[in-house]
C-alpha positions as semicolon CSV with decimal commas, in nm:
position;residue;x (nm);y (nm);z (nm)
1;M;8,090;5,033;-9,802
2;G;8,303;4,750;-9,677
3;S;8,612;4,799;-9,474
4;S;8,955;4,648;-9,483
5;L;9,220;4,622;-9,219
6;V;9,596;4,619;-9,214
7;V;9,699;4,323;-9,002
8;Y;9,995;4,091;-8,972
9;A;10,040;3,722;-9,049
10;C;10,349;3,532;-8,937
11;V;10,554;3,354;-9,200
12;G;10,863;3,203;-9,047
13;D;11,037;3,467;-8,836
14;E;10,932;3,765;-9,046
15;P;10,592;3,938;-9,040
16;E;10,414;3,973;-9,370
17;R;10,184;4,265;-9,435
18;V;9,830;4,172;-9,537
19;V;9,737;4,442;-9,785
20;P;9,397;4,561;-9,900
21;S;9,296;4,474;-10,252
22;V;9,108;4,718;-10,470
23;D;8,777;4,551;-10,399
24;G;8,812;4,599;-10,025
25;G;8,933;4,244;-9,950
26;T;9,277;4,133;-9,841
27;D;9,543;3,915;-9,992
28;T;9,881;3,807;-9,862
29;G;10,000;3,708;-10,207
30;P;10,134;3,357;-10,131
31;S;10,400;3,214;-10,356
32;S;10,255;2,866;-10,319
33;S;9,911;2,721;-10,265
34;E;9,756;2,401;-10,141
35;D;9,530;2,161;-10,323
36;D;9,213;2,021;-10,171
37;A;9,414;1,756;-9,990
38;G;9,642;2,013;-9,834
39;E;9,938;1,936;-10,062
40;K;10,150;2,232;-10,166
41;V;10,148;2,306;-10,538
42;D;10,471;2,445;-10,677
43;G;10,445;2,776;-10,858
44;G;10,481;2,737;-11,229
45;N;10,335;2,793;-11,571
46;G;10,068;2,526;-11,540
47;N;10,290;2,257;-11,696
48;G;10,482;2,182;-11,377
49;D;10,765;2,416;-11,482
50;A;10,878;2,692;-11,246
51;C;10,838;3,052;-11,365
52;D;11,142;3,161;-11,563
53;G;11,270;3,451;-11,354
54;G;10,920;3,553;-11,247
55;S;10,681;3,490;-10,960
56;T;10,364;3,288;-10,927
57;C;10,051;3,466;-10,810
58;E;9,738;3,248;-10,781
59;G;9,895;2,992;-11,012
60;V;9,986;3,243;-11,283
61;C;10,339;3,352;-11,372
62;V;10,379;3,729;-11,336
63;D;10,659;3,982;-11,340
64;T;10,621;4,165;-11,008
65;S;10,866;4,431;-11,126
66;S;10,618;4,563;-11,383
67;D;10,275;4,401;-11,329
68;P;10,043;4,680;-11,197
69;E;9,814;4,423;-11,034
70;N;10,101;4,242;-10,860
71;C;10,355;4,518;-10,810
72;G;10,645;4,412;-10,590
73;R;10,434;4,131;-10,443
74;C;10,121;3,935;-10,526
75;A;9,790;4,127;-10,517
76;H;9,959;4,464;-10,465
77;D;9,735;4,656;-10,706
78;C;9,848;4,997;-10,829
79;G;9,494;5,095;-10,927
80;K;9,534;5,309;-11,238
81;G;9,904;5,367;-11,168
82;T;10,191;5,191;-11,341
83;C;10,441;4,955;-11,178
84;E;10,810;5,032;-11,222
85;S;11,085;4,824;-11,061
86;G;10,830;4,673;-10,825
87;V;10,702;5,012;-10,701
88;C;10,359;5,161;-10,777
89;K;10,361;5,503;-10,943
90;P;10,092;5,770;-10,891
91;A;9,799;5,811;-11,127
92;L;9,654;6,153;-11,210
93;I;9,296;6,200;-11,088
94;A;9,240;6,561;-11,191
95;D;9,427;6,873;-11,298
96;V;9,241;7,190;-11,211
97;G;9,487;7,429;-11,373
98;D;9,270;7,693;-11,539
99;G;9,410;8,042;-11,526
100;G;9,619;7,976;-11,217
101;A;9,384;7,780;-10,987
102;A;9,570;7,632;-10,689
103;I;9,448;7,346;-10,467
104;T;9,416;7,449;-10,101
105;S;9,246;7,147;-9,943
106;L;9,190;6,779;-10,019
107;T;8,983;6,497;-9,868
108;T;8,788;6,183;-9,961
109;D;8,453;6,033;-9,860
110;Q;8,646;5,837;-9,597
111;T;8,716;6,031;-9,278
112;D;9,062;6,190;-9,264
113;D;9,122;6,042;-8,918
114;N;9,133;5,660;-8,904
115;P;8,958;5,578;-9,237
116;Q;8,789;5,238;-9,245
117;G;8,736;5,165;-9,613
118;L;8,822;5,243;-9,974
119;A;8,715;5,587;-10,095
120;Q;8,481;5,630;-10,391
121;R;8,519;6,007;-10,433
122;V;8,780;6,275;-10,378
123;F;8,694;6,637;-10,288
124;W;8,901;6,954;-10,304
125;S;8,893;7,333;-10,293
126;A;9,089;7,556;-10,529
127;T;9,154;7,929;-10,543
128;G;9,203;8,157;-10,840
129;T;9,035;8,170;-11,180
130;G;8,839;7,851;-11,229
131;G;8,852;7,783;-10,855
132;G;8,573;7,654;-10,632
133;V;8,484;7,332;-10,451
134;F;8,483;7,010;-10,652
135;Q;8,445;6,632;-10,639
136;D;8,548;6,351;-10,872
137;N;8,567;5,973;-10,877
138;V;8,890;5,838;-10,729
139;V;8,999;5,737;-11,080
140;G;8,894;6,069;-11,234
141;G;8,671;6,149;-11,529
142;N;8,352;6,262;-11,352
143;K;8,419;6,603;-11,198
144;V;8,128;6,781;-11,029
145;T;8,153;7,152;-10,946
146;L;7,981;7,192;-10,609
147;S;8,056;7,564;-10,588
148;T;8,204;7,812;-10,835
149;A;8,277;8,069;-10,563
150;P;8,654;8,028;-10,510
151;P;8,741;7,993;-10,141
152;T;9,038;8,179;-9,998
153;S;9,380;8,025;-9,950
154;R;9,286;7,951;-9,588
155;S;9,022;7,682;-9,623
156;N;8,966;7,311;-9,578
157;V;8,704;7,065;-9,698
158;V;8,543;6,787;-9,490
159;V;8,270;6,539;-9,583
160;S;7,972;6,362;-9,428
161;Q;7,775;6,093;-9,613
162;S;7,563;6,345;-9,801
163;N;7,729;6,686;-9,760
164;V;8,061;6,860;-9,813
165;F;8,160;7,136;-9,569
166;W;8,414;7,414;-9,604
167;F;8,483;7,770;-9,494
168;S;8,593;8,071;-9,695
169;Q;8,789;8,325;-9,497
170;N;8,643;8,673;-9,456
171;F;8,962;8,873;-9,416
172;G;8,758;9,179;-9,329
173;G;8,682;9,026;-8,989
174;A;8,382;8,867;-8,819
175;P;8,155;8,693;-8,894
176;Q;8,320;8,400;-9,071
177;P;8,100;8,184;-9,300
178;V;8,084;7,804;-9,284
179;L;7,939;7,658;-9,605
180;K;7,820;7,327;-9,745
181;G;7,728;7,156;-10,071
182;Q;7,551;6,830;-10,150
183;V;7,756;6,532;-10,266
184;N;7,701;6,472;-10,642
185;I;7,492;6,792;-10,682
186;A;7,644;7,070;-10,892
187;A;7,611;7,432;-10,777
188;S;7,466;7,323;-10,441
189;Q;7,643;7,573;-10,214
190;A;7,442;7,678;-9,908
191;S;7,512;7,831;-9,568
192;V;7,569;7,621;-9,257
193;G;7,618;7,921;-9,031
194;T;7,855;8,194;-8,922
195;M;8,112;8,220;-8,645
196;N;8,190;8,546;-8,466
197;A;8,566;8,520;-8,511
198;S;8,854;8,711;-8,667
199;F;8,939;8,399;-8,868
200;I;8,879;8,022;-8,881
201;Q;9,182;7,794;-8,884
202;S;9,046;7,444;-8,952
203;I;8,727;7,234;-8,938
204;L;8,620;6,869;-8,912
205;Y;8,285;6,687;-8,926
206;D;8,171;6,493;-8,618
207;A;7,948;6,208;-8,736
208;T;7,813;6,141;-8,386
209;T;7,670;6,487;-8,315
210;K;7,650;6,585;-8,685
211;N;7,827;6,908;-8,594
212;V;8,096;7,092;-8,785
213;V;8,373;7,149;-8,530
214;G;8,670;7,379;-8,581
215;S;8,942;7,602;-8,439
216;Y;8,927;7,980;-8,462
217;A;9,091;8,303;-8,346
218;V;8,891;8,501;-8,091
219;N;9,133;8,795;-8,112
220;A;9,508;8,853;-8,131
221;T;9,575;8,669;-7,803
222;Q;9,302;8,403;-7,778
223;H;9,190;8,106;-7,980
224;G;8,915;7,852;-7,931
225;I;8,711;7,559;-8,055
226;F;8,366;7,619;-8,207
227;K;8,083;7,403;-8,334
228;C;7,799;7,454;-8,579
229;G;7,487;7,243;-8,531
230;P;7,313;7,046;-8,807
231;G;7,084;7,230;-9,044
232;G;7,155;7,567;-9,200
233;G;7,159;7,935;-9,121
234;V;7,269;7,873;-8,761
235;T;7,494;8,084;-8,542
236;C;7,798;7,875;-8,459
237;T;7,895;7,876;-8,092
238;S;8,223;7,866;-7,902
239;A;8,295;7,546;-7,708
240;I;8,612;7,666;-7,534
241;T;8,862;7,953;-7,552
242;Y;9,233;7,946;-7,476
243;S;9,518;8,200;-7,463
244;G;9,736;8,168;-7,771
245;Q;9,711;8,150;-8,149
246;P;9,563;7,859;-8,347
247;G;9,771;7,673;-8,601
248;G;9,755;7,359;-8,812
249;N;9,445;7,144;-8,839
250;V;9,207;6,989;-8,587
251;A;9,178;6,610;-8,548
252;T;8,942;6,380;-8,360
253;D;8,959;6,036;-8,196
254;G;8,579;6,012;-8,188
255;T;8,533;6,163;-7,842
256;G;8,777;6,452;-7,830
257;V;8,926;6,724;-8,048
258;Y;9,302;6,780;-8,069
259;F;9,435;7,122;-8,168
260;C;9,765;7,311;-8,171
261;D;9,902;7,618;-7,997
262;P;10,221;7,639;-8,206
263;D;10,364;7,956;-8,049
264;N;10,365;7,791;-7,706
265;G;10,467;7,445;-7,831
266;L;10,144;7,280;-7,715
267;I;9,897;7,024;-7,844
268;L;9,570;7,035;-7,651
269;R;9,259;6,820;-7,627
270;T;8,899;6,896;-7,540
271;A;8,583;6,686;-7,549
272;L;8,370;6,709;-7,864
273;T;8,085;6,814;-7,637
274;G;8,286;7,111;-7,510
275;G;8,417;7,201;-7,168
276;S;8,772;7,268;-7,053
277;S;9,089;7,178;-7,244
278;S;9,399;6,998;-7,123
279;S;9,753;6,976;-7,257
280;Y;9,816;6,656;-7,449
281;V;10,186;6,729;-7,497
282;T;10,415;7,025;-7,424
283;N;10,757;7,157;-7,532
284;Q;10,707;7,088;-7,902
285;A;10,884;7,286;-8,176
286;T;10,592;7,462;-8,347
287;P;10,347;7,169;-8,377
288;N;10,138;7,199;-8,689
289;L;9,972;6,902;-8,862
290;L;9,767;6,649;-8,663
291;R;9,631;6,306;-8,758
292;V;9,467;6,031;-8,551
293;D;9,435;5,658;-8,603
294;G;9,260;5,420;-8,365
295;T;9,554;5,413;-8,124
296;N;9,786;5,710;-8,175
297;L;9,808;6,080;-8,245
298;Y;10,065;6,183;-8,507
299;W;10,193;6,535;-8,559
300;S;10,458;6,736;-8,738
301;N;10,689;6,988;-8,573
302;S;10,770;7,252;-8,833
303;G;11,039;7,404;-8,610
304;T;11,252;7,087;-8,612
305;K;11,108;6,930;-8,930
306;T;11,023;6,609;-8,745
307;I;10,729;6,367;-8,736
308;Q;10,616;6,251;-8,391
309;R;10,379;5,993;-8,243
310;G;10,206;5,962;-7,907
311;G;9,942;5,728;-7,766
312;L;9,589;5,865;-7,739
313;G;9,613;5,812;-7,365
314;G;9,924;6,029;-7,345
315;G;10,279;5,934;-7,255
316;T;10,622;6,021;-7,389
317;P;10,623;6,122;-7,759
318;K;10,836;5,921;-8,001
319;Q;11,013;6,075;-8,298
320;L;10,947;5,873;-8,614
321;A;11,133;6,066;-8,882
322;S;11,320;6,381;-8,978
323;A;11,223;6,561;-9,296
324;A;11,428;6,778;-9,531
325;S;11,166;7,052;-9,502
326;A;10,850;7,117;-9,302
327;A;10,561;6,880;-9,378
328;D;10,241;7,012;-9,539
329;G;10,041;6,687;-9,544
330;L;10,022;6,402;-9,293
331;A;9,857;6,057;-9,283
332;A;9,915;5,732;-9,094
333;D;9,804;5,369;-9,089
334;A;9,893;5,064;-8,880
335;V;10,228;5,027;-9,058
336;N;10,363;5,367;-9,164
337;V;10,331;5,741;-9,121
338;Y;10,324;5,940;-9,447
339;W;10,393;6,305;-9,517
340;T;10,443;6,550;-9,803
341;E;10,708;6,820;-9,833
342;T;10,615;7,110;-10,060
343;A;10,970;7,244;-10,088
344;T;11,102;6,915;-10,227
345;G;10,783;6,783;-10,388
346;K;10,821;6,449;-10,208
347;L;10,577;6,205;-10,051
348;S;10,771;6,000;-9,796
349;Y;10,699;5,738;-9,532
350;A;10,857;5,576;-9,227
351;P;10,750;5,291;-8,996
352;I;10,534;5,398;-8,701
353;T;10,766;5,197;-8,475
354;G;11,034;5,460;-8,527
355;A;11,281;5,179;-8,596
356;G;11,308;5,195;-8,972
357;P;11,439;5,415;-9,253
358;T;11,261;5,703;-9,423
359;T;11,163;5,619;-9,782
360;A;11,097;5,880;-10,051
361;Y;10,797;5,713;-10,218
362;V;10,701;5,979;-10,477
363;T;10,917;6,266;-10,603
364;L;10,763;6,525;-10,836
365;G;10,979;6,833;-10,774
366;A;10,897;7,143;-10,571
367;S;10,529;7,242;-10,564
368;T;10,404;7,598;-10,600
369;V;10,144;7,551;-10,322
370;P;10,128;7,325;-10,013
371;M;10,097;6,953;-10,093
372;R;9,790;6,814;-9,914
373;L;9,763;6,445;-9,822
374;V;9,490;6,199;-9,711
375;R;9,450;5,822;-9,733
376;D;9,196;5,543;-9,735
377;T;9,269;5,177;-9,662
378;G;9,438;5,114;-9,997
379;F;9,567;5,441;-10,139
380;L;9,724;5,777;-10,067
381;Y;9,576;6,089;-10,227
382;F;9,786;6,403;-10,262
383;S;9,795;6,736;-10,440
384;H;10,087;6,891;-10,624
385;G;10,040;7,237;-10,772
386;T;9,714;7,220;-10,967
387;A;9,701;6,839;-10,986
388;I;9,559;6,560;-10,766
389;Y;9,711;6,212;-10,766
390;R;9,639;5,869;-10,619
391;V;9,906;5,610;-10,541
392;A;9,873;5,267;-10,379
393;L;9,998;5,227;-10,024
394;P;10,348;5,073;-10,033
């Protein structure tokens, strides 16, 4: 799978975002072009006439207010979504509503932290009647049921190249099962292993060691990080333990694992190989969601309803945005940080510089269950109630 990058090109005094196209390439969408001799060719209708109230994209007159392949600017492709007033609208991928099923987790075949390409498949878990673990193409229409055993409301799904991993909480106590299914193979649920824990909070897949790594509760006063080795039927082992309660998700920068101690206002880091932990940042107001790109760690503080950023090497955190309600989904790229708010049903974004406004990008109304959010290099994927949507990055 190819990869695409978000970079900047200078045009005059204002930077212009170079956006990924749907085929994994990039296009700045110029309003003029040059002929073989380097002469600029005026935009027009091919007869030397300028576009009547429209724009010229690759020599063709388009209406960027409604053209889904040139929405708001040239080559800004909405995928299967429509374009309204120059803004891409979300397209429905799947609706799993069947007797009350509710989506509890969402991911793609691109890693949740610092994705490097365009996703081909989306994966999710759902509770209730008709629940289970599923996959579909990113444009919908080819759903595969990997497991018909509905996971509990506390679960999350992560993906390697060939397998999907999840856990299903055993509320009766230890041991806690970690499960897997094969990508594209229906009814392929199998055991990865079990963890001797009162509950599991979150997991991720480490492509380097091929381990499933997660956070868990040891007891009422201790939490820790565990890992399950490759293969199946293994006993998962504790990497570290720490006084406090786990919360939110775990995230990785490729060498370390970040995790939250919300009651004590801490975000901590430990090596993927295990060992001791250290405080990444302190004095936070109930830190919850974590997400990593190649340079920064992003997190939400549910106590103050804020979105924060800090460098992977540490330093003073920077507040990027304030939300109307606590965030339930978080993603970031080289331009913006994105989050979902279940109480308002909004997907919003703000510049990662912290020097720009907050924009409500999608508004669907309050959701009955937490709105999950992931991205690839061209699109955002989010859940709302029993439905999963895809919308182009702004």
